[in-house]
XYZ file of C-alpha atoms in Angstrom:
574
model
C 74.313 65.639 118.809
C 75.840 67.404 115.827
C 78.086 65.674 113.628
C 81.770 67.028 113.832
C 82.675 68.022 110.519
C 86.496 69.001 110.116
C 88.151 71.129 107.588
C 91.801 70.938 107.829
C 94.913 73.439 105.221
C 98.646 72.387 105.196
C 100.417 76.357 104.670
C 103.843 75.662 101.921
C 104.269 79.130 103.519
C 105.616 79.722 100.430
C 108.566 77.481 100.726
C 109.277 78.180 104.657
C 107.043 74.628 105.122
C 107.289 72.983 101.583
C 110.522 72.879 101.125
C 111.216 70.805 104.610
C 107.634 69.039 104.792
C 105.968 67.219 102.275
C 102.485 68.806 102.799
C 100.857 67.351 99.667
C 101.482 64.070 101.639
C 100.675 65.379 105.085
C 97.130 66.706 103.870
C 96.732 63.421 101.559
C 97.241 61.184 105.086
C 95.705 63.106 107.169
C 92.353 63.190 105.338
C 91.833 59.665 106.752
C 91.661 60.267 110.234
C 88.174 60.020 112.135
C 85.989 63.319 110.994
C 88.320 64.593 108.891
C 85.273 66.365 105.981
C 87.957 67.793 103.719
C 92.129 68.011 103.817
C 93.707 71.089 101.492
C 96.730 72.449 101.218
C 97.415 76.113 99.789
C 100.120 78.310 99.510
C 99.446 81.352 101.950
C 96.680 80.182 104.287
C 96.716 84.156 105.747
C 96.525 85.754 102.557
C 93.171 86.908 101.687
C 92.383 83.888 99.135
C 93.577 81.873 101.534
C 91.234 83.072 104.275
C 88.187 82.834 101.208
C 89.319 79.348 101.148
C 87.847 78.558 104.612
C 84.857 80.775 104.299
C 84.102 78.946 101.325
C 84.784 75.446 101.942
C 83.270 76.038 106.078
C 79.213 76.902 103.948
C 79.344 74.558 100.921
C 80.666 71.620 103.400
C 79.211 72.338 106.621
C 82.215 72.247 108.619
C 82.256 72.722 112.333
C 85.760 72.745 113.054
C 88.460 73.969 111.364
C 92.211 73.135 111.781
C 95.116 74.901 110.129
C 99.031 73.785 109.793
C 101.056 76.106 109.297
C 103.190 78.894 111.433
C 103.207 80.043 115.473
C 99.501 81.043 116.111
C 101.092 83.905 117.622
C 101.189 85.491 114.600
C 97.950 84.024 113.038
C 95.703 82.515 114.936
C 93.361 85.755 115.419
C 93.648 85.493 111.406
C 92.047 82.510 111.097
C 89.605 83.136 113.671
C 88.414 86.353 111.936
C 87.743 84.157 109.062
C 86.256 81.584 110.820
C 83.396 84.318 112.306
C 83.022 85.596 108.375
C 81.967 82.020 107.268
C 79.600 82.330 110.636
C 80.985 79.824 112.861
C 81.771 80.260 116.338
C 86.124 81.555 116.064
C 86.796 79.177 119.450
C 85.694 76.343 116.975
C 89.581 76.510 115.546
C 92.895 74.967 116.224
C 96.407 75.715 114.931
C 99.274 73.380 114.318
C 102.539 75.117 113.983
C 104.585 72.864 111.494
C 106.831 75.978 110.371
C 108.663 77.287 113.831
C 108.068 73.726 115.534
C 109.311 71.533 112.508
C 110.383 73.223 108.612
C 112.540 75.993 110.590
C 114.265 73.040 113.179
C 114.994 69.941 111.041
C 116.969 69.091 108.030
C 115.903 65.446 107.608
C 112.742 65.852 105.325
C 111.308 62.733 106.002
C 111.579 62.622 109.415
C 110.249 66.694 109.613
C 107.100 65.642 107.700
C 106.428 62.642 110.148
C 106.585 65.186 112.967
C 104.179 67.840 111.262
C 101.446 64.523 110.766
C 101.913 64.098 114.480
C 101.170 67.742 115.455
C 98.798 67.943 112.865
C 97.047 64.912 113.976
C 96.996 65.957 117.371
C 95.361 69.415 116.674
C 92.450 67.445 114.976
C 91.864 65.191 118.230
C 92.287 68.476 120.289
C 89.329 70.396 118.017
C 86.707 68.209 118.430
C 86.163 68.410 122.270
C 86.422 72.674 121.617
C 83.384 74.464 122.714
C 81.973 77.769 121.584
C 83.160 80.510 123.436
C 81.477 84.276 123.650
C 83.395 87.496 123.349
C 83.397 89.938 125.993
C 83.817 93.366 126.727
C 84.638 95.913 128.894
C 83.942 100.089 128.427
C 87.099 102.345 128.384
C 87.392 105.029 130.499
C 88.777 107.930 128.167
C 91.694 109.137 130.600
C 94.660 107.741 130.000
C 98.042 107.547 132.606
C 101.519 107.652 131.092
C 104.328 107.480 133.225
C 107.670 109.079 132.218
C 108.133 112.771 130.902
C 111.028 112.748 128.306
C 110.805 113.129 124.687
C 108.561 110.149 124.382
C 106.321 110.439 127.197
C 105.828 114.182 125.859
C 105.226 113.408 122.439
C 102.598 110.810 123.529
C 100.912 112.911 125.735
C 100.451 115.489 122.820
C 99.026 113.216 120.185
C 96.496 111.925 123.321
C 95.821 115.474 124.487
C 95.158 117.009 120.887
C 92.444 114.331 120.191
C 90.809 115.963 123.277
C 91.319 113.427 125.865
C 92.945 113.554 129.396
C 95.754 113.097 130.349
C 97.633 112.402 133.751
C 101.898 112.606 132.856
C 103.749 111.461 135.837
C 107.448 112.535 136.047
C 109.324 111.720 139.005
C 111.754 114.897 138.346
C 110.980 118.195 139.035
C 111.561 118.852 135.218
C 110.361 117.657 131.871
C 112.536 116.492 129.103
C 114.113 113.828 130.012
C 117.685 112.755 128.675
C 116.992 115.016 125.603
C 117.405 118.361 128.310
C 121.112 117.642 128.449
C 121.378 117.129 124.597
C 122.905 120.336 122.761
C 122.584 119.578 119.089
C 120.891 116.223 117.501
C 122.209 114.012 115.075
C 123.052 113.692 111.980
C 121.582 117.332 110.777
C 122.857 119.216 114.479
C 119.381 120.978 115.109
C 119.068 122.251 118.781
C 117.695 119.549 121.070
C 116.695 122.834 123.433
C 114.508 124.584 121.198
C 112.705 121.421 119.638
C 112.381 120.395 123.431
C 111.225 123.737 124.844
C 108.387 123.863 121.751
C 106.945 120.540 123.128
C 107.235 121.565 126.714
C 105.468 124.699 126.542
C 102.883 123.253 124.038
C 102.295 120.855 127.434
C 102.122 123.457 129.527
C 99.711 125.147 127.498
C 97.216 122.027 126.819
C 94.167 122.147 129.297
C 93.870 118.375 128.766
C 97.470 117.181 130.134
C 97.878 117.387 133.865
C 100.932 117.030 134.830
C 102.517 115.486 138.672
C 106.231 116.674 138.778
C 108.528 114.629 141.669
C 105.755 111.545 141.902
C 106.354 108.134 141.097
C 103.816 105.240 140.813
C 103.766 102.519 143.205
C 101.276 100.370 141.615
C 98.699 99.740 139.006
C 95.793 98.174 139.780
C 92.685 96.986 137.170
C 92.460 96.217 133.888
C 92.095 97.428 130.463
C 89.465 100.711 130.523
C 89.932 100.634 134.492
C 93.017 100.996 135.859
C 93.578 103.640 139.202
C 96.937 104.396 140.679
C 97.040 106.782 144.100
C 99.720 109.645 142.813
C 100.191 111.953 145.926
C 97.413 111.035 148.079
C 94.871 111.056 145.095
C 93.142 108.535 143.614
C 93.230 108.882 139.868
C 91.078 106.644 137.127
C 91.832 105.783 133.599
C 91.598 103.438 130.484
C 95.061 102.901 129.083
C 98.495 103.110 130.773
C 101.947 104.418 128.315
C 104.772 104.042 130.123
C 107.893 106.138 128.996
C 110.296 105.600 132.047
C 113.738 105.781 129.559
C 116.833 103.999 130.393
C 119.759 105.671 131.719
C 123.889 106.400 131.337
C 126.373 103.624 132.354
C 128.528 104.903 134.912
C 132.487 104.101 133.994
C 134.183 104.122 137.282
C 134.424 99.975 137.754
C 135.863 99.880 134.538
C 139.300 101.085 135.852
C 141.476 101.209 132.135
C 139.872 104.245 131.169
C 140.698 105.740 134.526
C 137.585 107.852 134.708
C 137.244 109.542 138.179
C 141.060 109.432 138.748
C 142.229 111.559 135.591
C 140.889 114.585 135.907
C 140.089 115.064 132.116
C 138.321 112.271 131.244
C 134.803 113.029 130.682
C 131.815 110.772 129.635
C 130.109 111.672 126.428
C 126.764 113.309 128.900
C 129.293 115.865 130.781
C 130.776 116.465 127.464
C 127.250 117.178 126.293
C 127.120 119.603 129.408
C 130.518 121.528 128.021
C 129.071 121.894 124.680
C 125.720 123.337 125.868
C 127.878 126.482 127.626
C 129.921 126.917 124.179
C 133.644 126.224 125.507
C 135.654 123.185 125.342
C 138.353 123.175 128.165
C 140.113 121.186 130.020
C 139.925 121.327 134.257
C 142.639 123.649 134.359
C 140.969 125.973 131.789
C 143.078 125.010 128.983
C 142.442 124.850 125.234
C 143.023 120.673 124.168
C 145.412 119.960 121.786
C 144.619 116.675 121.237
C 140.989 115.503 122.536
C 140.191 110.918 121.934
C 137.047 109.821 121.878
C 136.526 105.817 123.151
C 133.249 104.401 121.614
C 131.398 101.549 123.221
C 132.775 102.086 126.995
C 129.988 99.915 128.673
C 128.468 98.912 125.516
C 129.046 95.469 123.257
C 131.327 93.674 125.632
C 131.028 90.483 127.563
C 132.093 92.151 130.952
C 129.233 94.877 130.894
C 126.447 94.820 128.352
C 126.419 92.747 125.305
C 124.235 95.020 123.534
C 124.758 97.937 121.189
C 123.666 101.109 122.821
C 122.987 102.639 119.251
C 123.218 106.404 119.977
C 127.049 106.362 120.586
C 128.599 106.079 117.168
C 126.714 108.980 115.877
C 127.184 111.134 119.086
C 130.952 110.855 119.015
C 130.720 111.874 115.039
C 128.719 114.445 115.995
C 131.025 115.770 118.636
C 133.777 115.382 116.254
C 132.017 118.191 113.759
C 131.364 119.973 117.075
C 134.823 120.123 117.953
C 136.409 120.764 114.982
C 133.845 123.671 114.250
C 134.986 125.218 117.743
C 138.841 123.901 117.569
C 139.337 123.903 114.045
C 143.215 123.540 115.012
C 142.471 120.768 117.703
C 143.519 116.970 116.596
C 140.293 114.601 117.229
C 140.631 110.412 117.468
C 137.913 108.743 117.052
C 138.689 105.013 118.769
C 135.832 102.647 117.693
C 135.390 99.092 117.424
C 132.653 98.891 114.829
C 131.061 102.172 113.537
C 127.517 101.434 112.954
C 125.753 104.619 111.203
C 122.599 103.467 110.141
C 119.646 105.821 109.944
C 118.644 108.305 107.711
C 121.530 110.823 107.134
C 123.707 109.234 109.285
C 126.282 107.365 106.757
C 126.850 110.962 105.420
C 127.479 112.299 109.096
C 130.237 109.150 108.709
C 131.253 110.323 105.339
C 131.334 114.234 106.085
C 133.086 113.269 109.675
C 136.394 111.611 107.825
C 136.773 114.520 105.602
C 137.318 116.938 108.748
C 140.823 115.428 109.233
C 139.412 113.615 112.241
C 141.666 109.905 112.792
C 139.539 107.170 112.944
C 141.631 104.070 114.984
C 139.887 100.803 115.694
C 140.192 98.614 118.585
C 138.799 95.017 119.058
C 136.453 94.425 121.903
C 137.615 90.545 122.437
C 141.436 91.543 122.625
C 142.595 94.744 124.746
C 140.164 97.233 125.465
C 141.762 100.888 125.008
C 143.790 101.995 128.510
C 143.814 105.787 129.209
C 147.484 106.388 131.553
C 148.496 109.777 132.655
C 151.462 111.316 130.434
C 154.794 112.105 131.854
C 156.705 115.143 132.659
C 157.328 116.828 129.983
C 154.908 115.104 127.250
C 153.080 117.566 124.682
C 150.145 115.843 126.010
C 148.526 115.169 129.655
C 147.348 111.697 128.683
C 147.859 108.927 126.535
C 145.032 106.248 125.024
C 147.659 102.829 124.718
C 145.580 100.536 122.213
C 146.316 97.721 119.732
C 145.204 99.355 116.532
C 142.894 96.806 114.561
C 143.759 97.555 110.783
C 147.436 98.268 110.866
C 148.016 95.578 114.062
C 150.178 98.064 115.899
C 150.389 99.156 119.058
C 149.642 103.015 119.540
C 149.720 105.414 121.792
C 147.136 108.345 121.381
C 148.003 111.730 122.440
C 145.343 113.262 124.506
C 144.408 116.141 126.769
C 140.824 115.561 127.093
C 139.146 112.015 126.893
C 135.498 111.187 126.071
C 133.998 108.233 126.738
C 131.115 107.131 124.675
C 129.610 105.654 127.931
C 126.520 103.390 126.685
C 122.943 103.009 128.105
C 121.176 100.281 130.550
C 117.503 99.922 131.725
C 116.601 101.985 134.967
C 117.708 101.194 138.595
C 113.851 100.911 139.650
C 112.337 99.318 135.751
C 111.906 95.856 137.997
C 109.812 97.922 140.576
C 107.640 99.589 137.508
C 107.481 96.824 135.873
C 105.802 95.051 138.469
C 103.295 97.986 139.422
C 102.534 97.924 135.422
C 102.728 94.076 134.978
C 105.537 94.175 132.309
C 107.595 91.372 131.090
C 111.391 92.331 130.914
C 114.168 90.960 129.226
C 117.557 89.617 130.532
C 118.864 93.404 129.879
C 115.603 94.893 132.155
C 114.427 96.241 129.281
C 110.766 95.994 128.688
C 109.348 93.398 126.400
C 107.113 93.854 123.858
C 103.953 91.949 123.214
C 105.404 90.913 119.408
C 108.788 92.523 118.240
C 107.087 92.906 114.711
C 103.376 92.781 114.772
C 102.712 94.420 117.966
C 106.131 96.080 118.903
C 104.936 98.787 121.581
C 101.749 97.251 123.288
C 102.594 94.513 126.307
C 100.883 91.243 127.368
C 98.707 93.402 129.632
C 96.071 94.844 127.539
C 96.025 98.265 128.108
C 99.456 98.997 128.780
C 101.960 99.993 126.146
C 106.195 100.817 126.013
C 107.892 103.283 124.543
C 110.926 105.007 124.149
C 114.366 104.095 125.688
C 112.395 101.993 128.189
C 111.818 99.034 125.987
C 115.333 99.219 124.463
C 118.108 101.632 123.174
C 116.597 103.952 120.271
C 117.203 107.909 119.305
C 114.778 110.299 119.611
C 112.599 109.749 116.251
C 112.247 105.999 116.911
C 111.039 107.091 120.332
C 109.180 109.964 119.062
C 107.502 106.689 116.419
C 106.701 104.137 119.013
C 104.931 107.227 121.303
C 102.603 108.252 118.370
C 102.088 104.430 117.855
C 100.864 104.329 121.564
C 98.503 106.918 121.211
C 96.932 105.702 118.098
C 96.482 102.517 119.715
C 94.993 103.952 123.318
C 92.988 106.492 120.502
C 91.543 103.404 118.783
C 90.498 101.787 122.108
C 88.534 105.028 123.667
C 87.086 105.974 119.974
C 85.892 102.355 120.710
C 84.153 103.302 124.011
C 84.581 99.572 124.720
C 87.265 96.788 123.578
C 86.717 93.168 123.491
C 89.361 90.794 126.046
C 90.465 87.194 126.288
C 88.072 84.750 126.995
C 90.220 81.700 127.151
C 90.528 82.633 130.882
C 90.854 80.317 134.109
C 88.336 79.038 136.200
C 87.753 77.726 139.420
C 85.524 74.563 140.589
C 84.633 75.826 144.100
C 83.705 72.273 144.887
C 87.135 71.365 144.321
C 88.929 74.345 145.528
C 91.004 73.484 149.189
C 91.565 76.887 149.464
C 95.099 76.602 149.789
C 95.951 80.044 147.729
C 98.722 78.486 145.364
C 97.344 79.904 142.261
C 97.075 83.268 144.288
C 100.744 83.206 144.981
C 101.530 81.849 141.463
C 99.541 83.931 139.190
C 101.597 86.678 137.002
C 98.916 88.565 136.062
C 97.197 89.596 139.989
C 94.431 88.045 138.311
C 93.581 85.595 141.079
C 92.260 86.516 144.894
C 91.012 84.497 147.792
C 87.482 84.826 149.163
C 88.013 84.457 152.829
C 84.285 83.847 153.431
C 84.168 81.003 151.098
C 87.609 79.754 151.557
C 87.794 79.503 147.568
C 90.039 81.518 144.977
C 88.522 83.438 142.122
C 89.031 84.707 139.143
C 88.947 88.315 137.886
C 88.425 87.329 133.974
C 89.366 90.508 132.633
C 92.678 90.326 134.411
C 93.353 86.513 132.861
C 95.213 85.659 130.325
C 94.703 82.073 130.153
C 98.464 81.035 130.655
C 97.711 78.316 132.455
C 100.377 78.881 135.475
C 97.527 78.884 137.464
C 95.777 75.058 136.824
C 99.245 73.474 136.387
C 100.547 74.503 139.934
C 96.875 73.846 141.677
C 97.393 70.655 143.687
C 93.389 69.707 143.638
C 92.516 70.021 140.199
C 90.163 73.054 141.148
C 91.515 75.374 138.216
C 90.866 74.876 134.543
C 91.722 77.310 131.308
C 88.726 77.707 128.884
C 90.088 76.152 125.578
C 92.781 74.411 127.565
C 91.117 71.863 129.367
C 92.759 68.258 130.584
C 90.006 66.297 128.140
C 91.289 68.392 125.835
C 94.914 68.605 126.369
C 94.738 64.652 127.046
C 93.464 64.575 123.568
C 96.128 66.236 121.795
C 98.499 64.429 123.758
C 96.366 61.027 122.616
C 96.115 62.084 118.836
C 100.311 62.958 118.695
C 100.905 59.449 120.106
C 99.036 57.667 118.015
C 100.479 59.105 114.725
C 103.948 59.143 116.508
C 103.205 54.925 117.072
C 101.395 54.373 113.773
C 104.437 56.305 111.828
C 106.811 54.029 113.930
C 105.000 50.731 112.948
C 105.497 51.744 109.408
């Protein structure tokens, strides 16, 4: 039997680790423990001499098994492993302690943090040597690709796809393309037309032989995996590689929120029907009247406990942009713009701020904790045919703004059916129903279903170049893959003792990922590895033991658990 031969780095992560964790010490005691070869510490374990460190240490030393210390292998671990293969040694043959997020970040007793990163470290070591190698695998990639959702984002992915000479299938369950961009009239902060830009994409759609497009159809479900899926749109079976899915979020509705009396007064508007006004070219009120006086209310839905504690991040800039709009049109009409925090950020968009408060347009701010602005119908008489009744932030009055029409910079939530997609697409969603990202910084647009990416308002609240961004990312990605022809999955996957297996279905019932079925001739549950993820829900709920995770099995989990103890007891004794 081959001797296990351990390498094991302690990351200072600059000083994210070192300055909480004493990793000279934790590499200096852990280089005791049973077939421990070498114990280093470095700086930046994932920076390319760090990575040369392994490769070199893993040939002159004829290590076996390597074990690093350092941050969340969610963020490094395929690092490592790369490095690992480089040095020729089997990447499975690795284990990660994660002494930055799990100790450096949460402590502020030094002593007691680097007692707790020897425990975790010491437990990774005990884990590592019962790993076993473990063989890549592949699947080919059928070159169509699905995406569901035909706005700005859905479009702009199906372009880059289509351009490269691949299929496409676009799915919009309207009978039109465009999305929420077809009600926009002019785009912030530089007020080019959202109509022509949109038109250009939607006839250069129409015009690509490679993009098919299924108007009023909706999909049901997803099944498959990476470089197989199929979906049945309209009685027909289609077949493709990679799924986008650009399904956009939609406009808060303001009637429950009863002080800015929207549906009862007949002039107050929300910021899309406004849109609507300014796309025929007149500003009036319902009885055909020129406004005098027209208040704008920012964050109506948006930023506040009682509906959505999240910024809806087009707002601010659309009211500015109205503001221009109106006071191009009305040059004579006063404009209030009623904000609680004015967040501009973007490129041009402090200058829209800037260019805004020089058009004689008030700015009045209201806090969202205390009184939310109240809209009341004027009286008999008034110069006005409504009134905005605030508490006024910076001077800590109370005012009363004049106002014939009212707009209300309603915000934006996730779709009424993004559970129901979700679930067809196997998506994670937040607690907002927005969809979640596989990594929010190194993989911000691709899910935890390989194969199927998010973009556009459907993930979260962006304008139309972050969503135009994230759908060009999508494509490069699903690109990448069918240039490919084939792409390589997870291998730490489930598997099932049929000797042990009750049939009982559990892990059928439990298993996120559809990954699982039940053979009815057998009476056993299966597998499909290419749907598996290895998260383990499956072997944890299985009530015969018939279920174990590559890479996660109970001799080895039992051994981590063994190694942490005895440091933890050993550290105590001290």
């Amino acid at each position: 039997m081959e001797e296990i031969r351990i390498g094991v780095y302690v990351c200072w992560c600059g000083t994210n680790i070192a300055k909480m964790v004493d990793v000279e010490k934790v590499s200096e005691e852990i280089a005791s423990l049973p077939n421990v070869a070498l114990s280093k510490t470095y700086k930046y374990m994932c920076s390319d001499p760090g990575q040369d460190l392994i490769v070199k240490d893993i040939k002159e030393n004829k290590l076996n098994r390597i074990v690093v210390a350092a941050c969340s292998p969610r963020i490094h671990e395929l690092t490592f492993r790369k490095a690992l293969e480089n040095a020729g040694l089997n990447p499975y043959m690795f284990e990660m302690a994660n002494i930055r997020e799990q100790v450096s970040w949460v402590h502020l007793d030094r002593d007691a943090a680097t007692k707790k990163a020897k425990s975790l470290l010491a437990a990774a070591i005990n884990k590592v040597q019962f790993h076993e190698a473990l063989e890549k695998r592949s699947v080919e990639i059928d070159s169509k690709t699905m995406i569901i959702g035909g706005g700005v984002a859905g479009i702009s992915a199906a372009l880059e796809i289509a351009n490269s000479g691949r299929q496409v299938y676009l799915i919009e369950k309207s009978d039109k393309l465009g999305g929420h961009a077809k009600n926009i009239d002019l785009t912030f902060p530089y007020f080019q037309s959202a109509q022509q830009m949109l038109a250009m994409m939607i006839k250069s759609v129409e015009n690509n032989e490679k993009i098919e497009v299924f108007f009023n159809s909706e999909v049901d479900e997803v099944f498959g995996y990476i470089g197989n899926f199929r979906s049945t749109i309209n009685n027909r079976e289609l077949e493709f590689g990679n799924v986008i899915v650009a399904t956009g979020l939609k406009s808060i509705d303001p009637t429950n929120l009863g002080n800015y009396a929207y549906n009862r007064l007949p002039d107050v508007l929300t910021s899309v029907e406004f849109e609507k006004m300014l796309q025929k070219g007149e500003i009036l009120t319902k009885e055909g009247k020129t406004p005098k006086n027209i208040a704008v209310i920012h964050c109506v839905g948006s930023r506040n406990e009682i509906t959505h504690e999240y910024c809806s991040r087009n707002c601010c800039m659309t009211a500015l942009k109205f503001s221009n709009q109106i006071k191009s049109t009305l040059p004579d009409t006063n404009v209030f713009e009623l904000y609680s925090d004015m967040r501009a950020f973007g490129k041009g968009c402090e200058e829209l701020y800037t260019k805004t408060s020089r058009q004689g347009v008030v700015f009045l701010m209201f806090d969202q904790k205390d009184e939310m602005p109240t809209v009341v119908k004027a009286s008999k008489g008034s110069d006005c045919s409504m009134y905005v009744i605030m508490e006024e932030r910076l001077s800590g009055e109370s005012v009363e703004v004049p106002a014939d029409l009212v707009v209300l910079m309603v915000g934006v939530e996730a779709q009424v059916d993004a559970k129901k997609r979700a679930h067809a697409g196997g998506i994670s969603m937040c607690g907002n129903d927005f969809y979640i990202e596989k990594h929010p910084k190194l993989d911000p647009v691709a899910t935890t279903t390989d194969g199927v990416y998010i973009v556009g308002g459907c993930q979260g609240p962006k304008d139309i170049p972050d969503s135009v961004s994230q759908a060009k990312a999508a494509a490069a990605r699903v690109l990448a893959t069918i240039n490919q022809g084939k792409v390589f999955v997870e291998v730490t996957t489930a598997v099932v003792n049929e000797d042990q297996c009750c049939g009982c279905q559990t892990c059928v019932n439990v298993c996120p990922y559809t990954a699982i079925s039940y053979n009815e001739e057998k009476n056993v549950s299966y597998v499909n590895e290419i749907l598996c993820k290895g998260c383990g829900t499956c072997g944890s709920a299985c009530p015969s033991g018939a279920i174990a995770s590559k890479h996660f099995t109970d001799k080895q989990i039992m051994s981590q658990i063994e190694g942490l103890m005895e440091m933890y007891i050993a550290e105590e004794a001290l």
